[in-house]
C-alpha cells in the first residue's frame, strides 16, 4: 500500500510514511505509530520529542484481529483530536473491506466503504485514487 501511495503522490506536496514514524497528538497526549501516515508539507515535530511528528493529513491502519476494535473505536476517537486530519482509513486483513472516514465541510466524520476488488479507493484529501485490487494483491482474499 505504501508503495502505491508513493507513486500516486509523486509531484504532490504530501509524503507517506510507514509505521516507524511516531505521531504525537498534543491535544490528548497520545503517542502512536500508525501503519501509514501521510503528511502534507514539512514535517512538524512534537515539542516533546523532535523525532516525533504532529499534524498528519491522512492516517491508515491495517486491521488485525487483535487491534481492529481499538483502531475503530478508542484510537479513532483520539485521532479525531488532530486538527489537520482529513481522512482515516481502515484496511481489513480478513476480507476485502476498506472503511474510509472523511471529515466533511460541516466538521462531521462520514464513512465510505469499499468491498469490491473493482472499486477505487478515493483519498479525497490528497486527490488520488488507488485500485482496491492493488491493495489486496497477493493477500489471497476474494470479495
mmCIF file of N, CA and C in Angstrom:
data_model
loop_
_atom_site.group_PDB
_atom_site.id
_atom_site.type_symbol
_atom_site.label_atom_id
_atom_site.label_comp_id
_atom_site.label_asym_id
_atom_site.label_seq_id
_atom_site.Cartn_x
_atom_site.Cartn_y
_atom_site.Cartn_z
ATOM 1 N N UNK A 1 0.826 -1.193 0.000
ATOM 2 C CA UNK A 1 0.000 0.000 0.000
ATOM 3 C C UNK A 1 0.873 1.261 0.000
ATOM 4 N N UNK A 2 1.907 1.245 0.810
ATOM 5 C CA UNK A 2 2.735 2.441 0.905
ATOM 6 C C UNK A 2 3.410 2.749 -0.435
ATOM 7 N N UNK A 3 3.838 1.709 -1.152
ATOM 8 C CA UNK A 3 4.447 1.909 -2.459
ATOM 9 C C UNK A 3 3.480 2.540 -3.449
ATOM 10 N N UNK A 4 2.226 2.091 -3.423
ATOM 11 C CA UNK A 4 1.202 2.670 -4.297
ATOM 12 C C UNK A 4 0.987 4.140 -3.957
ATOM 13 N N UNK A 5 1.052 4.459 -2.679
ATOM 14 C CA UNK A 5 0.886 5.860 -2.261
ATOM 15 C C UNK A 5 2.034 6.726 -2.763
ATOM 16 N N UNK A 6 3.260 6.218 -2.679
ATOM 17 C CA UNK A 6 4.420 6.961 -3.197
ATOM 18 C C UNK A 6 4.210 7.315 -4.665
ATOM 19 N N UNK A 7 3.763 6.333 -5.444
ATOM 20 C CA UNK A 7 3.544 6.555 -6.874
ATOM 21 C C UNK A 7 2.420 7.572 -7.096
ATOM 22 N N UNK A 8 1.301 7.379 -6.391
ATOM 23 C CA UNK A 8 0.149 8.267 -6.577
ATOM 24 C C UNK A 8 0.437 9.701 -6.129
ATOM 25 N N UNK A 9 1.338 9.865 -5.174
ATOM 26 C CA UNK A 9 1.627 11.195 -4.634
ATOM 27 C C UNK A 9 2.819 11.881 -5.298
ATOM 28 N N UNK A 10 3.393 11.234 -6.300
ATOM 29 C CA UNK A 10 4.545 11.835 -6.978
ATOM 30 C C UNK A 10 4.175 13.213 -7.518
ATOM 31 N N UNK A 11 5.004 14.195 -7.195
ATOM 32 C CA UNK A 11 4.773 15.565 -7.643
ATOM 33 C C UNK A 11 3.827 16.362 -6.769
ATOM 34 N N UNK A 12 3.278 15.740 -5.739
ATOM 35 C CA UNK A 12 2.371 16.429 -4.812
ATOM 36 C C UNK A 12 3.143 16.764 -3.536
ATOM 37 N N UNK A 13 2.656 17.711 -2.759
ATOM 38 C CA UNK A 13 3.374 18.126 -1.550
ATOM 39 C C UNK A 13 3.166 17.199 -0.348
ATOM 40 N N UNK A 14 2.644 16.021 -0.569
ATOM 41 C CA UNK A 14 2.348 15.092 0.526
ATOM 42 C C UNK A 14 3.226 13.853 0.399
ATOM 43 N N UNK A 15 3.583 13.263 1.546
ATOM 44 C CA UNK A 15 4.500 12.130 1.586
ATOM 45 C C UNK A 15 3.969 11.071 2.544
ATOM 46 N N UNK A 16 3.946 9.779 2.105
ATOM 47 C CA UNK A 16 3.549 8.713 3.022
ATOM 48 C C UNK A 16 4.750 8.229 3.850
ATOM 49 N N UNK A 17 4.475 7.868 5.082
ATOM 50 C CA UNK A 17 5.497 7.348 5.993
ATOM 51 C C UNK A 17 4.975 6.056 6.598
ATOM 52 N N UNK A 18 5.868 5.121 6.853
ATOM 53 C CA UNK A 18 5.497 3.822 7.411
ATOM 54 C C UNK A 18 5.332 3.859 8.917
ATOM 55 N N UNK A 19 5.189 2.669 9.473
ATOM 56 C CA UNK A 19 4.879 2.523 10.897
ATOM 57 C C UNK A 19 6.038 2.882 11.816
ATOM 58 N N UNK A 20 7.190 3.241 11.257
ATOM 59 C CA UNK A 20 8.297 3.662 12.113
ATOM 60 C C UNK A 20 8.232 5.154 12.455
ATOM 61 N N UNK A 21 7.279 5.890 11.872
ATOM 62 C CA UNK A 21 7.114 7.305 12.212
ATOM 63 C C UNK A 21 6.121 7.431 13.357
ATOM 64 N N UNK A 22 6.598 7.957 14.455
ATOM 65 C CA UNK A 22 5.734 8.150 15.622
ATOM 66 C C UNK A 22 4.985 9.468 15.474
ATOM 67 N N UNK A 23 3.706 9.421 15.821
ATOM 68 C CA UNK A 23 2.830 10.595 15.775
ATOM 69 C C UNK A 23 2.440 10.951 17.205
ATOM 70 N N UNK A 24 2.476 12.249 17.495
ATOM 71 C CA UNK A 24 2.035 12.742 18.795
ATOM 72 C C UNK A 24 0.815 13.628 18.592
ATOM 73 N N UNK A 25 -0.157 13.447 19.460
ATOM 74 C CA UNK A 25 -1.353 14.281 19.441
ATOM 75 C C UNK A 25 -1.346 15.091 20.733
ATOM 76 N N UNK A 26 -0.812 16.326 20.703
ATOM 77 C CA UNK A 26 -0.717 17.129 21.927
ATOM 78 C C UNK A 26 -2.066 17.371 22.605
ATOM 79 N N UNK A 27 -3.146 17.427 21.820
ATOM 80 C CA UNK A 27 -4.465 17.711 22.368
ATOM 81 C C UNK A 27 -4.931 16.650 23.356
ATOM 82 N N UNK A 28 -4.421 15.415 23.248
ATOM 83 C CA UNK A 28 -4.827 14.366 24.187
ATOM 84 C C UNK A 28 -3.643 13.538 24.687
ATOM 85 N N UNK A 29 -2.430 13.950 24.376
ATOM 86 C CA UNK A 29 -1.149 13.370 24.822
ATOM 87 C C UNK A 29 -0.823 11.995 24.242
ATOM 88 N N UNK A 30 -1.596 11.507 23.256
ATOM 89 C CA UNK A 30 -1.320 10.193 22.672
ATOM 90 C C UNK A 30 -0.044 10.222 21.834
ATOM 91 N N UNK A 31 0.807 9.222 22.035
ATOM 92 C CA UNK A 31 1.922 8.919 21.145
ATOM 93 C C UNK A 31 1.578 7.579 20.502
ATOM 94 N N UNK A 32 1.650 7.491 19.178
ATOM 95 C CA UNK A 32 1.230 6.278 18.490
ATOM 96 C C UNK A 32 2.023 6.083 17.207
ATOM 97 N N UNK A 33 2.004 4.864 16.703
ATOM 98 C CA UNK A 33 2.680 4.506 15.457
ATOM 99 C C UNK A 33 1.641 3.982 14.467
ATOM 100 N N UNK A 34 0.971 4.861 13.709
ATOM 101 C CA UNK A 34 0.018 4.369 12.703
ATOM 102 C C UNK A 34 0.754 3.543 11.652
ATOM 103 N N UNK A 35 0.040 2.640 11.000
ATOM 104 C CA UNK A 35 0.667 1.824 9.958
ATOM 105 C C UNK A 35 1.184 2.699 8.817
ATOM 106 N N UNK A 36 0.397 3.682 8.409
ATOM 107 C CA UNK A 36 0.825 4.649 7.391
ATOM 108 C C UNK A 36 0.311 6.026 7.795
ATOM 109 N N UNK A 37 1.196 7.000 7.759
ATOM 110 C CA UNK A 37 0.831 8.401 7.987
ATOM 111 C C UNK A 37 1.155 9.168 6.722
ATOM 112 N N UNK A 38 0.275 10.060 6.336
ATOM 113 C CA UNK A 38 0.556 10.924 5.192
ATOM 114 C C UNK A 38 0.567 12.355 5.703
ATOM 115 N N UNK A 39 1.701 12.997 5.470
ATOM 116 C CA UNK A 39 1.895 14.368 5.936
ATOM 117 C C UNK A 39 2.085 15.257 4.722
ATOM 118 N N UNK A 40 1.373 16.354 4.696
ATOM 119 C CA UNK A 40 1.476 17.305 3.592
ATOM 120 C C UNK A 40 2.310 18.500 4.051
ATOM 121 N N UNK A 41 3.240 18.891 3.208
ATOM 122 C CA UNK A 41 4.148 19.974 3.562
ATOM 123 C C UNK A 41 5.282 19.450 4.432
ATOM 124 N N UNK A 42 5.929 20.351 5.122
ATOM 125 C CA UNK A 42 7.043 19.983 6.001
ATOM 126 C C UNK A 42 6.544 19.185 7.197
ATOM 127 N N UNK A 43 7.385 18.279 7.685
ATOM 128 C CA UNK A 43 7.052 17.554 8.912
ATOM 129 C C UNK A 43 7.219 18.504 10.086
ATOM 130 N N UNK A 44 6.166 18.635 10.874
ATOM 131 C CA UNK A 44 6.235 19.411 12.104
ATOM 132 C C UNK A 44 6.546 18.453 13.230
ATOM 133 N N UNK A 45 7.576 18.768 13.993
ATOM 134 C CA UNK A 45 7.983 17.907 15.100
ATOM 135 C C UNK A 45 7.228 18.265 16.368
ATOM 136 N N UNK A 46 7.052 17.266 17.205
ATOM 137 C CA UNK A 46 6.428 17.461 18.505
ATOM 138 C C UNK A 46 7.352 18.270 19.401
ATOM 139 N N UNK A 47 6.779 19.123 20.220
ATOM 140 C CA UNK A 47 7.580 19.891 21.186
ATOM 141 C C UNK A 47 8.203 18.974 22.232
ATOM 142 N N UNK A 48 7.578 17.831 22.487
ATOM 143 C CA UNK A 48 8.068 16.893 23.479
ATOM 144 C C UNK A 48 9.208 16.022 22.951
ATOM 145 N N UNK A 49 9.252 15.810 21.625
ATOM 146 C CA UNK A 49 10.249 14.911 21.042
ATOM 147 C C UNK A 49 10.434 15.278 19.575
ATOM 148 N N UNK A 50 11.599 15.772 19.222
ATOM 149 C CA UNK A 50 11.816 16.235 17.848
ATOM 150 C C UNK A 50 11.812 15.117 16.816
ATOM 151 N N UNK A 51 11.896 13.853 17.249
ATOM 152 C CA UNK A 51 11.829 12.723 16.336
ATOM 153 C C UNK A 51 10.402 12.210 16.145
ATOM 154 N N UNK A 52 9.434 12.942 16.652
ATOM 155 C CA UNK A 52 8.030 12.572 16.581
ATOM 156 C C UNK A 52 7.277 13.647 15.804
ATOM 157 N N UNK A 53 6.434 13.224 14.872
ATOM 158 C CA UNK A 53 5.693 14.167 14.039
ATOM 159 C C UNK A 53 4.321 14.479 14.631
ATOM 160 N N UNK A 54 3.810 15.622 14.229
ATOM 161 C CA UNK A 54 2.434 16.026 14.542
ATOM 162 C C UNK A 54 1.782 16.464 13.232
ATOM 163 N N UNK A 55 0.494 16.611 13.231
ATOM 164 C CA UNK A 55 -0.274 17.193 12.133
ATOM 165 C C UNK A 55 -0.317 16.392 10.817
ATOM 166 N N UNK A 56 -0.612 15.085 10.882
ATOM 167 C CA UNK A 56 -0.811 14.333 9.641
ATOM 168 C C UNK A 56 -2.137 14.718 8.975
ATOM 169 N N UNK A 57 -2.216 14.486 7.673
ATOM 170 C CA UNK A 57 -3.438 14.764 6.912
ATOM 171 C C UNK A 57 -4.306 13.513 6.792
ATOM 172 N N UNK A 58 -3.654 12.357 6.604
ATOM 173 C CA UNK A 58 -4.347 11.077 6.451
ATOM 174 C C UNK A 58 -3.624 10.040 7.308
ATOM 175 N N UNK A 59 -4.393 9.202 7.996
ATOM 176 C CA UNK A 59 -3.829 8.079 8.750
ATOM 177 C C UNK A 59 -4.483 6.800 8.257
ATOM 178 N N UNK A 60 -3.662 5.751 8.106
ATOM 179 C CA UNK A 60 -4.144 4.466 7.626
ATOM 180 C C UNK A 60 -3.716 3.390 8.622
ATOM 181 N N UNK A 61 -4.672 2.571 9.008
ATOM 182 C CA UNK A 61 -4.385 1.430 9.883
ATOM 183 C C UNK A 61 -4.750 0.148 9.151
ATOM 184 N N UNK A 62 -3.866 -0.840 9.228
ATOM 185 C CA UNK A 62 -4.112 -2.172 8.690
ATOM 186 C C UNK A 62 -4.667 -2.990 9.852
ATOM 187 N N UNK A 63 -5.907 -3.392 9.747
ATOM 188 C CA UNK A 63 -6.584 -4.051 10.864
ATOM 189 C C UNK A 63 -6.103 -5.483 11.052
ATOM 190 N N UNK A 64 -5.888 -5.838 12.289
ATOM 191 C CA UNK A 64 -5.615 -7.226 12.644
ATOM 192 C C UNK A 64 -6.699 -7.651 13.639
ATOM 193 N N UNK A 65 -6.920 -8.946 13.787
ATOM 194 C CA UNK A 65 -7.956 -9.387 14.726
ATOM 195 C C UNK A 65 -7.758 -8.823 16.137
ATOM 196 N N UNK A 66 -6.512 -8.657 16.557
ATOM 197 C CA UNK A 66 -6.266 -8.198 17.931
ATOM 198 C C UNK A 66 -6.383 -6.686 18.104
ATOM 199 N N UNK A 67 -6.298 -5.906 17.025
ATOM 200 C CA UNK A 67 -6.327 -4.439 17.175
ATOM 201 C C UNK A 67 -7.533 -3.761 16.544
ATOM 202 N N UNK A 68 -8.339 -4.495 15.759
ATOM 203 C CA UNK A 68 -9.375 -3.823 14.977
ATOM 204 C C UNK A 68 -10.414 -3.082 15.826
ATOM 205 N N UNK A 69 -10.779 -3.612 16.966
ATOM 206 C CA UNK A 69 -11.768 -2.917 17.792
ATOM 207 C C UNK A 69 -11.215 -1.594 18.336
ATOM 208 N N UNK A 70 -9.970 -1.604 18.771
ATOM 209 C CA UNK A 70 -9.340 -0.369 19.263
ATOM 210 C C UNK A 70 -9.150 0.626 18.120
ATOM 211 N N UNK A 71 -8.704 0.140 16.948
ATOM 212 C CA UNK A 71 -8.489 1.034 15.802
ATOM 213 C C UNK A 71 -9.792 1.712 15.379
ATOM 214 N N UNK A 72 -10.902 0.991 15.430
ATOM 215 C CA UNK A 72 -12.202 1.553 15.039
ATOM 216 C C UNK A 72 -12.802 2.451 16.121
ATOM 217 N N UNK A 73 -12.477 2.181 17.356
ATOM 218 C CA UNK A 73 -13.125 2.888 18.459
ATOM 219 C C UNK A 73 -12.248 3.905 19.152
ATOM 220 N N UNK A 74 -11.565 3.447 20.204
ATOM 221 C CA UNK A 74 -10.793 4.354 21.043
ATOM 222 C C UNK A 74 -9.705 5.111 20.317
ATOM 223 N N UNK A 75 -8.997 4.440 19.439
ATOM 224 C CA UNK A 75 -7.920 5.116 18.714
ATOM 225 C C UNK A 75 -8.482 6.172 17.776
ATOM 226 N N UNK A 76 -9.577 5.838 17.075
ATOM 227 C CA UNK A 76 -10.184 6.816 16.175
ATOM 228 C C UNK A 76 -10.684 8.032 16.949
ATOM 229 N N UNK A 77 -11.212 7.806 18.113
ATOM 230 C CA UNK A 77 -11.672 8.940 18.943
ATOM 231 C C UNK A 77 -10.492 9.858 19.277
ATOM 232 N N UNK A 78 -9.351 9.284 19.612
ATOM 233 C CA UNK A 78 -8.156 10.081 19.906
ATOM 234 C C UNK A 78 -7.626 10.771 18.651
ATOM 235 N N UNK A 79 -7.646 10.075 17.522
ATOM 236 C CA UNK A 79 -7.177 10.654 16.258
ATOM 237 C C UNK A 79 -8.019 11.868 15.855
ATOM 238 N N UNK A 80 -9.286 11.871 16.192
ATOM 239 C CA UNK A 80 -10.156 12.988 15.800
ATOM 240 C C UNK A 80 -9.751 14.304 16.449
ATOM 241 N N UNK A 81 -8.869 14.268 17.431
ATOM 242 C CA UNK A 81 -8.359 15.498 18.044
ATOM 243 C C UNK A 81 -7.258 16.152 17.209
ATOM 244 N N UNK A 82 -6.792 15.494 16.149
ATOM 245 C CA UNK A 82 -5.744 16.057 15.293
ATOM 246 C C UNK A 82 -6.387 17.112 14.391
ATOM 247 N N UNK A 83 -5.989 18.370 14.527
ATOM 248 C CA UNK A 83 -6.672 19.433 13.772
ATOM 249 C C UNK A 83 -6.494 19.350 12.257
ATOM 250 N N UNK A 84 -5.439 18.690 11.773
ATOM 251 C CA UNK A 84 -5.181 18.605 10.333
ATOM 252 C C UNK A 84 -5.704 17.320 9.702
ATOM 253 N N UNK A 85 -6.192 16.371 10.510
ATOM 254 C CA UNK A 85 -6.621 15.077 9.975
ATOM 255 C C UNK A 85 -7.888 15.237 9.142
ATOM 256 N N UNK A 86 -7.821 14.756 7.899
ATOM 257 C CA UNK A 86 -8.959 14.855 6.972
ATOM 258 C C UNK A 86 -9.570 13.492 6.666
ATOM 259 N N UNK A 87 -8.734 12.418 6.705
ATOM 260 C CA UNK A 87 -9.248 11.085 6.407
ATOM 261 C C UNK A 87 -8.549 10.045 7.283
ATOM 262 N N UNK A 88 -9.334 9.064 7.698
ATOM 263 C CA UNK A 88 -8.839 7.934 8.484
ATOM 264 C C UNK A 88 -9.311 6.675 7.775
ATOM 265 N N UNK A 89 -8.352 5.842 7.356
ATOM 266 C CA UNK A 89 -8.658 4.678 6.524
ATOM 267 C C UNK A 89 -8.275 3.401 7.254
ATOM 268 N N UNK A 90 -9.223 2.457 7.297
ATOM 269 C CA UNK A 90 -9.018 1.164 7.942
ATOM 270 C C UNK A 90 -9.082 0.077 6.882
ATOM 271 N N UNK A 91 -8.022 -0.723 6.784
ATOM 272 C CA UNK A 91 -7.942 -1.786 5.786
ATOM 273 C C UNK A 91 -8.012 -3.129 6.490
ATOM 274 N N UNK A 92 -9.063 -3.875 6.206
ATOM 275 C CA UNK A 92 -9.268 -5.186 6.826
ATOM 276 C C UNK A 92 -8.295 -6.191 6.207
ATOM 277 N N UNK A 93 -7.796 -7.109 7.011
ATOM 278 C CA UNK A 93 -6.887 -8.143 6.515
ATOM 279 C C UNK A 93 -7.575 -9.495 6.356
ATOM 280 N N UNK A 94 -8.814 -9.596 6.817
ATOM 281 C CA UNK A 94 -9.520 -10.879 6.761
ATOM 282 C C UNK A 94 -10.552 -10.948 5.635
ATOM 283 N N UNK A 95 -10.881 -9.792 5.072
ATOM 284 C CA UNK A 95 -11.814 -9.735 3.948
ATOM 285 C C UNK A 95 -11.533 -8.454 3.170
ATOM 286 N N UNK A 96 -12.060 -8.391 1.952
ATOM 287 C CA UNK A 96 -11.905 -7.160 1.179
ATOM 288 C C UNK A 96 -12.909 -6.165 1.730
ATOM 289 N N UNK A 97 -12.405 -5.282 2.554
ATOM 290 C CA UNK A 97 -13.243 -4.283 3.203
ATOM 291 C C UNK A 97 -12.363 -3.135 3.669
ATOM 292 N N UNK A 98 -12.596 -1.985 3.095
ATOM 293 C CA UNK A 98 -11.874 -0.778 3.483
ATOM 294 C C UNK A 98 -12.894 0.247 3.940
ATOM 295 N N UNK A 99 -12.666 0.795 5.120
ATOM 296 C CA UNK A 99 -13.520 1.844 5.654
ATOM 297 C C UNK A 99 -12.745 3.154 5.581
ATOM 298 N N UNK A 100 -13.327 4.135 4.915
ATOM 299 C CA UNK A 100 -12.679 5.431 4.792
ATOM 300 C C UNK A 100 -13.561 6.472 5.468
ATOM 301 N N UNK A 101 -13.068 7.016 6.568
ATOM 302 C CA UNK A 101 -13.771 8.075 7.280
ATOM 303 C C UNK A 101 -13.221 9.409 6.800
ATOM 304 N N UNK A 102 -14.127 10.295 6.372
ATOM 305 C CA UNK A 102 -13.730 11.610 5.871
ATOM 306 C C UNK A 102 -14.411 12.698 6.679
ATOM 307 N N UNK A 103 -13.662 13.739 6.939
ATOM 308 C CA UNK A 103 -14.219 14.904 7.616
ATOM 309 C C UNK A 103 -14.920 15.758 6.566
ATOM 310 N N UNK A 104 -16.227 15.988 6.738
ATOM 311 C CA UNK A 104 -16.956 16.765 5.737
ATOM 312 C C UNK A 104 -16.869 18.263 6.049
ATOM 313 N N UNK A 105 -17.448 19.071 5.169
ATOM 314 C CA UNK A 105 -17.377 20.527 5.296
ATOM 315 C C UNK A 105 -18.025 21.025 6.590
ATOM 316 N N UNK A 106 -18.958 20.250 7.127
ATOM 317 C CA UNK A 106 -19.624 20.628 8.374
ATOM 318 C C UNK A 106 -18.873 20.182 9.619
ATOM 319 N N UNK A 107 -17.707 19.549 9.428
ATOM 320 C CA UNK A 107 -16.918 19.106 10.573
ATOM 321 C C UNK A 107 -17.353 17.773 11.150
ATOM 322 N N UNK A 108 -18.126 17.003 10.382
ATOM 323 C CA UNK A 108 -18.591 15.693 10.827
ATOM 324 C C UNK A 108 -17.901 14.602 10.022
ATOM 325 N N UNK A 109 -17.646 13.468 10.673
ATOM 326 C CA UNK A 109 -17.000 12.342 10.002
ATOM 327 C C UNK A 109 -18.039 11.496 9.285
ATOM 328 N N UNK A 110 -17.777 11.203 8.012
ATOM 329 C CA UNK A 110 -18.644 10.357 7.201
ATOM 330 C C UNK A 110 -17.872 9.117 6.783
ATOM 331 N N UNK A 111 -18.569 8.002 6.686
ATOM 332 C CA UNK A 111 -17.956 6.729 6.314
ATOM 333 C C UNK A 111 -18.311 6.360 4.883
ATOM 334 N N UNK A 112 -17.288 5.934 4.128
ATOM 335 C CA UNK A 112 -17.500 5.314 2.823
ATOM 336 C C UNK A 112 -16.787 3.973 2.854
ATOM 337 N N UNK A 113 -17.499 2.907 2.464
ATOM 338 C CA UNK A 113 -16.915 1.565 2.479
ATOM 339 C C UNK A 113 -16.637 1.085 1.059
ATOM 340 N N UNK A 114 -15.564 0.316 0.945
ATOM 341 C CA UNK A 114 -15.164 -0.294 -0.322
ATOM 342 C C UNK A 114 -15.078 -1.794 -0.081
ATOM 343 N N UNK A 115 -15.848 -2.574 -0.867
ATOM 344 C CA UNK A 115 -15.905 -4.016 -0.626
ATOM 345 C C UNK A 115 -15.685 -4.863 -1.863
ATOM 346 N N UNK A 116 -15.369 -4.234 -2.982
ATOM 347 C CA UNK A 116 -15.183 -4.982 -4.231
ATOM 348 C C UNK A 116 -13.801 -4.709 -4.804
ATOM 349 N N UNK A 117 -13.192 -5.749 -5.341
ATOM 350 C CA UNK A 117 -11.863 -5.603 -5.944
ATOM 351 C C UNK A 117 -11.867 -4.596 -7.087
ATOM 352 N N UNK A 118 -13.004 -4.403 -7.712
ATOM 353 C CA UNK A 118 -13.110 -3.494 -8.853
ATOM 354 C C UNK A 118 -13.200 -2.033 -8.425
ATOM 355 N N UNK A 119 -13.386 -1.775 -7.140
ATOM 356 C CA UNK A 119 -13.526 -0.402 -6.646
ATOM 357 C C UNK A 119 -12.197 0.350 -6.678
ATOM 358 N N UNK A 120 -12.311 1.650 -6.618
ATOM 359 C CA UNK A 120 -11.162 2.530 -6.457
ATOM 360 C C UNK A 120 -11.286 3.206 -5.103
ATOM 361 N N UNK A 121 -10.259 3.078 -4.283
ATOM 362 C CA UNK A 121 -10.219 3.811 -3.017
ATOM 363 C C UNK A 121 -9.857 5.247 -3.349
ATOM 364 N N UNK A 122 -10.757 6.161 -3.050
ATOM 365 C CA UNK A 122 -10.514 7.570 -3.297
ATOM 366 C C UNK A 122 -10.113 8.235 -1.985
ATOM 367 N N UNK A 123 -8.956 8.853 -1.996
ATOM 368 C CA UNK A 123 -8.500 9.633 -0.854
ATOM 369 C C UNK A 123 -8.669 11.096 -1.254
ATOM 370 N N UNK A 124 -9.821 11.639 -0.913
ATOM 371 C CA UNK A 124 -10.202 12.967 -1.382
ATOM 372 C C UNK A 124 -9.250 14.055 -0.914
ATOM 373 N N UNK A 125 -8.753 13.948 0.306
ATOM 374 C CA UNK A 125 -7.867 14.983 0.846
ATOM 375 C C UNK A 125 -6.594 15.126 0.027
ATOM 376 N N UNK A 126 -6.220 14.064 -0.691
ATOM 377 C CA UNK A 126 -4.994 14.062 -1.489
ATOM 378 C C UNK A 126 -5.273 14.100 -2.987
ATOM 379 N N UNK A 127 -6.555 13.992 -3.350
ATOM 380 C CA UNK A 127 -6.978 13.987 -4.741
ATOM 381 C C UNK A 127 -6.322 12.829 -5.520
ATOM 382 N N UNK A 128 -6.371 11.619 -4.920
ATOM 383 C CA UNK A 128 -5.822 10.429 -5.566
ATOM 384 C C UNK A 128 -6.793 9.260 -5.411
ATOM 385 N N UNK A 129 -6.616 8.258 -6.269
ATOM 386 C CA UNK A 129 -7.376 7.014 -6.179
ATOM 387 C C UNK A 129 -6.413 5.844 -6.372
ATOM 388 N N UNK A 130 -6.692 4.745 -5.672
ATOM 389 C CA UNK A 130 -5.866 3.542 -5.753
ATOM 390 C C UNK A 130 -6.797 2.350 -5.954
ATOM 391 N N UNK A 131 -6.424 1.455 -6.874
ATOM 392 C CA UNK A 131 -7.220 0.252 -7.119
ATOM 393 C C UNK A 131 -7.239 -0.632 -5.874
ATOM 394 N N UNK A 132 -8.432 -1.058 -5.489
ATOM 395 C CA UNK A 132 -8.570 -1.988 -4.366
ATOM 396 C C UNK A 132 -7.831 -3.283 -4.692
ATOM 397 N N UNK A 133 -7.888 -3.703 -5.939
ATOM 398 C CA UNK A 133 -7.200 -4.921 -6.369
ATOM 399 C C UNK A 133 -5.701 -4.829 -6.033
ATOM 400 N N UNK A 134 -5.110 -3.662 -6.247
ATOM 401 C CA UNK A 134 -3.683 -3.473 -5.958
ATOM 402 C C UNK A 134 -3.405 -3.518 -4.452
ATOM 403 N N UNK A 135 -4.324 -3.010 -3.666
ATOM 404 C CA UNK A 135 -4.134 -3.013 -2.205
ATOM 405 C C UNK A 135 -4.119 -4.448 -1.683
ATOM 406 N N UNK A 136 -5.002 -5.283 -2.217
ATOM 407 C CA UNK A 136 -5.138 -6.666 -1.731
ATOM 408 C C UNK A 136 -4.348 -7.685 -2.572
ATOM 409 N N UNK A 137 -3.579 -7.215 -3.525
ATOM 410 C CA UNK A 137 -2.808 -8.114 -4.382
ATOM 411 C C UNK A 137 -1.917 -9.038 -3.540
ATOM 412 N N UNK A 138 -2.059 -10.323 -3.744
ATOM 413 C CA UNK A 138 -1.255 -11.309 -3.029
ATOM 414 C C UNK A 138 -1.810 -11.704 -1.664
ATOM 415 N N UNK A 139 -2.937 -11.131 -1.268
ATOM 416 C CA UNK A 139 -3.489 -11.431 0.056
ATOM 417 C C UNK A 139 -4.323 -12.711 0.059
ATOM 418 N N UNK A 140 -4.676 -13.207 -1.121
ATOM 419 C CA UNK A 140 -5.448 -14.449 -1.188
ATOM 420 C C UNK A 140 -6.898 -14.284 -0.755
ATOM 421 N N UNK A 141 -7.430 -13.076 -0.853
ATOM 422 C CA UNK A 141 -8.816 -12.821 -0.461
ATOM 423 C C UNK A 141 -9.666 -12.578 -1.690
ATOM 424 N N UNK A 142 -10.957 -12.877 -1.580
ATOM 425 C CA UNK A 142 -11.897 -12.550 -2.646
ATOM 426 C C UNK A 142 -13.116 -11.903 -2.016
ATOM 427 N N UNK A 143 -13.826 -11.174 -2.821
ATOM 428 C CA UNK A 143 -14.999 -10.445 -2.319
ATOM 429 C C UNK A 143 -16.102 -11.383 -1.907
#
